[in-house]
XYZ file of C-alpha atoms in Angstrom:
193
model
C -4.785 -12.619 -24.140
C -4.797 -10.301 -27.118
C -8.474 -9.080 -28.509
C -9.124 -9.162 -32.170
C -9.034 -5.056 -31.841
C -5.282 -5.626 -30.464
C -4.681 -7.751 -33.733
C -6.515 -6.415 -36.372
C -7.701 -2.953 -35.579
C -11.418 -1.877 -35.682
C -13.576 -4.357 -38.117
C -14.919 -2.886 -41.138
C -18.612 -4.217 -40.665
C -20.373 -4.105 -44.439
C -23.841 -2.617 -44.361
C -26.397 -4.044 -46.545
C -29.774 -5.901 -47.634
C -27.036 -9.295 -47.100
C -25.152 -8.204 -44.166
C -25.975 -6.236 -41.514
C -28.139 -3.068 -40.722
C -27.114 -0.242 -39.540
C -27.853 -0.757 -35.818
C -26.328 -4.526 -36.309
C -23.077 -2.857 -37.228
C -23.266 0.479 -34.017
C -23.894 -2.640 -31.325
C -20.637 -4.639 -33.054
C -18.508 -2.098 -32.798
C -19.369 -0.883 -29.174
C -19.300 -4.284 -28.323
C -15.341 -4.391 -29.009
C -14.635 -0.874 -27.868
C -16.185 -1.819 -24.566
C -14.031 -5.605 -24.794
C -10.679 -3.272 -25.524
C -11.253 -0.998 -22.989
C -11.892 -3.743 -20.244
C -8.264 -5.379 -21.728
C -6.736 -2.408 -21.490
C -8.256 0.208 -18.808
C -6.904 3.699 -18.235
C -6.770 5.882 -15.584
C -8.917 9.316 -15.461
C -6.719 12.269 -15.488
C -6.256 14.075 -11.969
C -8.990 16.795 -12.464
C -11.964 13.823 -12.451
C -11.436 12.783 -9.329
C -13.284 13.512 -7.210
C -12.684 16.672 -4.802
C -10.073 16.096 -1.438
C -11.865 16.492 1.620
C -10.677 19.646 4.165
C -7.984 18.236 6.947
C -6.348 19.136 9.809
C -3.028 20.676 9.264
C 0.097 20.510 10.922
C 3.448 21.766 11.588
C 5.893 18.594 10.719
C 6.158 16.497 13.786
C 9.265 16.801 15.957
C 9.827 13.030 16.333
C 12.312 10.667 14.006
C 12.487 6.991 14.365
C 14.155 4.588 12.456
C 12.751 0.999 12.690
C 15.943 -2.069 13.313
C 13.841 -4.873 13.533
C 10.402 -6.737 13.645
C 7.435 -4.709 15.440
C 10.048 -1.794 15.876
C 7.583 0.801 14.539
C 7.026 3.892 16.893
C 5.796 7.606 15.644
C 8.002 9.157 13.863
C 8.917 6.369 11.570
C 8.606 7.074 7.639
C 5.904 4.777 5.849
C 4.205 4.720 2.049
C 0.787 4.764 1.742
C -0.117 2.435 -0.706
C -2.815 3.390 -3.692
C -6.444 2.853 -1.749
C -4.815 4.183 1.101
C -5.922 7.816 1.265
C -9.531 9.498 -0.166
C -9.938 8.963 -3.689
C -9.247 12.630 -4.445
C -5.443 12.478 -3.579
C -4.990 9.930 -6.398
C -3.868 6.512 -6.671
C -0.151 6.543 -6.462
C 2.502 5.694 -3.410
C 2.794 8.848 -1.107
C 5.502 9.456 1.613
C 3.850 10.334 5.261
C 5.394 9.960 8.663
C 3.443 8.116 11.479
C 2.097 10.093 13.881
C -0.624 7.981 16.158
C -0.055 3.922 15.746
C -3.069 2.180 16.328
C -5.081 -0.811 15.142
C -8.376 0.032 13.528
C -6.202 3.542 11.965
C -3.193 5.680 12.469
C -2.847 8.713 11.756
C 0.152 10.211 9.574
C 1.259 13.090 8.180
C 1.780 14.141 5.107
C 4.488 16.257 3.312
C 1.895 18.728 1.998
C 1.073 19.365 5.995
C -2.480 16.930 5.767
C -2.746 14.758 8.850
C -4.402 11.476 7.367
C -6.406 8.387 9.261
C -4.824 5.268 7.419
C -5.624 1.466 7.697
C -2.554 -0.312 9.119
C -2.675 -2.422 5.547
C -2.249 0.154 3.840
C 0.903 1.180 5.193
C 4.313 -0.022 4.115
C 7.776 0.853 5.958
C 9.835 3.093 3.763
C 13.644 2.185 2.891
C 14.618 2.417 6.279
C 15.122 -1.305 7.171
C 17.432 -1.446 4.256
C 19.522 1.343 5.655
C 19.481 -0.625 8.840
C 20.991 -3.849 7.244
C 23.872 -1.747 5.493
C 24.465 -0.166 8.849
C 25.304 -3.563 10.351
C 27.794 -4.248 7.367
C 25.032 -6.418 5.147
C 25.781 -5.783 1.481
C 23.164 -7.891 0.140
C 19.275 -8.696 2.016
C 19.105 -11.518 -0.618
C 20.220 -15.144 -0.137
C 22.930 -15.646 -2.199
C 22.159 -19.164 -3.713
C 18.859 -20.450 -4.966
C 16.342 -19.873 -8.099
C 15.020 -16.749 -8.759
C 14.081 -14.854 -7.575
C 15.988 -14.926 -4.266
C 14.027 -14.669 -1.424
C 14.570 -12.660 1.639
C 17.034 -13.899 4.286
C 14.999 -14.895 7.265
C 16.341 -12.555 9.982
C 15.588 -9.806 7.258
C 12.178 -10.612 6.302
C 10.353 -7.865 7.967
C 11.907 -5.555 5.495
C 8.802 -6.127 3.583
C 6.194 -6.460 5.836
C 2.747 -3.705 6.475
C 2.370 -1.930 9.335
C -0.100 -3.848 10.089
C 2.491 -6.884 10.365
C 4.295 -5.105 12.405
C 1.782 -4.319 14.784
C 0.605 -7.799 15.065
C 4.396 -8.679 15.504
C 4.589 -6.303 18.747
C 1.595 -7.854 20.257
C 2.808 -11.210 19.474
C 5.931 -10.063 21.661
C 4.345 -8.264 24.863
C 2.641 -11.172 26.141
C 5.901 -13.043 26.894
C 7.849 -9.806 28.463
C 4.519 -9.601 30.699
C 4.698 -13.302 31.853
C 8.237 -12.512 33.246
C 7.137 -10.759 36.196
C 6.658 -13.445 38.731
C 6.020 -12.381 42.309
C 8.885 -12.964 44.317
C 9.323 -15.398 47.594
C 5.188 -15.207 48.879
C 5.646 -16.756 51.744
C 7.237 -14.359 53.330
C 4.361 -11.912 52.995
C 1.358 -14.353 54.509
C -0.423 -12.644 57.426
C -0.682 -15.314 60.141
């Protein structure tokens, strides 16, 4: 929806015995700046935010992984962290880190600029990685190839898009049936009599 400032530009507000006083006219017009500005909302340049705490430093991690399906997410694999993600004071715009500690409350990653960083699984996306995957196995397209658009994922390549945190939830999902498995074999042969 477009505001009358969008349309018209500022009012013109006529001061007068017939028309409006002075502080009449002052509460108008700050009454549509403050209407424009909620329509249209900028960003404070870097300097105003506020300062980046002190943290840990660290030689880049020796460990590469490549994720090649659901819940495949082990240190080492490349993430973004989404805006919200990090301390206010490093901005509010994607930033490449590699995963370092998974866990569920946080993990920690690590940053380019040598920061290591306690993230919310949420916050965490899996970088292009899966998409390198499918063109490994000869995919040329993730997309379904009929249907309106825009064309969904193909099932088997869904978790392309998924959080960590999706991930995570996959793997524990998972680990309760390998666990079950394990049946103790033949019992009777070990009663004591």
């Amino acid at each position: 929806m477009t505001t009358q400032w969008e349309r018209n530009g500022p009012r013109r507000w006529h001061v007068g015995p017939d028309c409006y006083t002075r502080k009449d006219a002052l509460n108008a017009l700050a009454e549509e700046l403050h209407r424009q500005h909620m329509a249209n909302p900028h960003y404070p340049p870097s300097h105003y935010y506020p300062e980046k705490p002190r943290r840990r430093r660290r030689q880049r991690p020796p460990y590469d992984h490549t994720p090649m399906g659901p819940g495949d997410i082990q240190p080492g694999t490349w993430l973004w962290v989404i805006p919200g993600g990090l301390h206010p004071g490093w901005g509010d715009i994607h930033r490449l880190a590699m995963l370092t500690a998974l866990g569920t409350p946080y993990c920690e990653v690590w940053m380019d600029d040598t920061t290591v960083h306690r993230v919310r699984p949420e916050k965490l996306i899996v970088s292009d990685a899966g998409r390198q995957a499918a063109h490994a196995a000869g995919l040329t397209t993730l997309r379904q190839a009929s249907g309106p658009r825009p064309r969904p994922l193909l099932p088997e390549w869904r978790w392309v898009d998924w959080t960590l945190a999706e991930h995570i939830a996959h793997q524990q999902h998972a680990a309760p049936a390998a666990e079950s498995v394990e049946q103790p074999v033949q019992d009777e042969l070990f009663t004591v009599a």
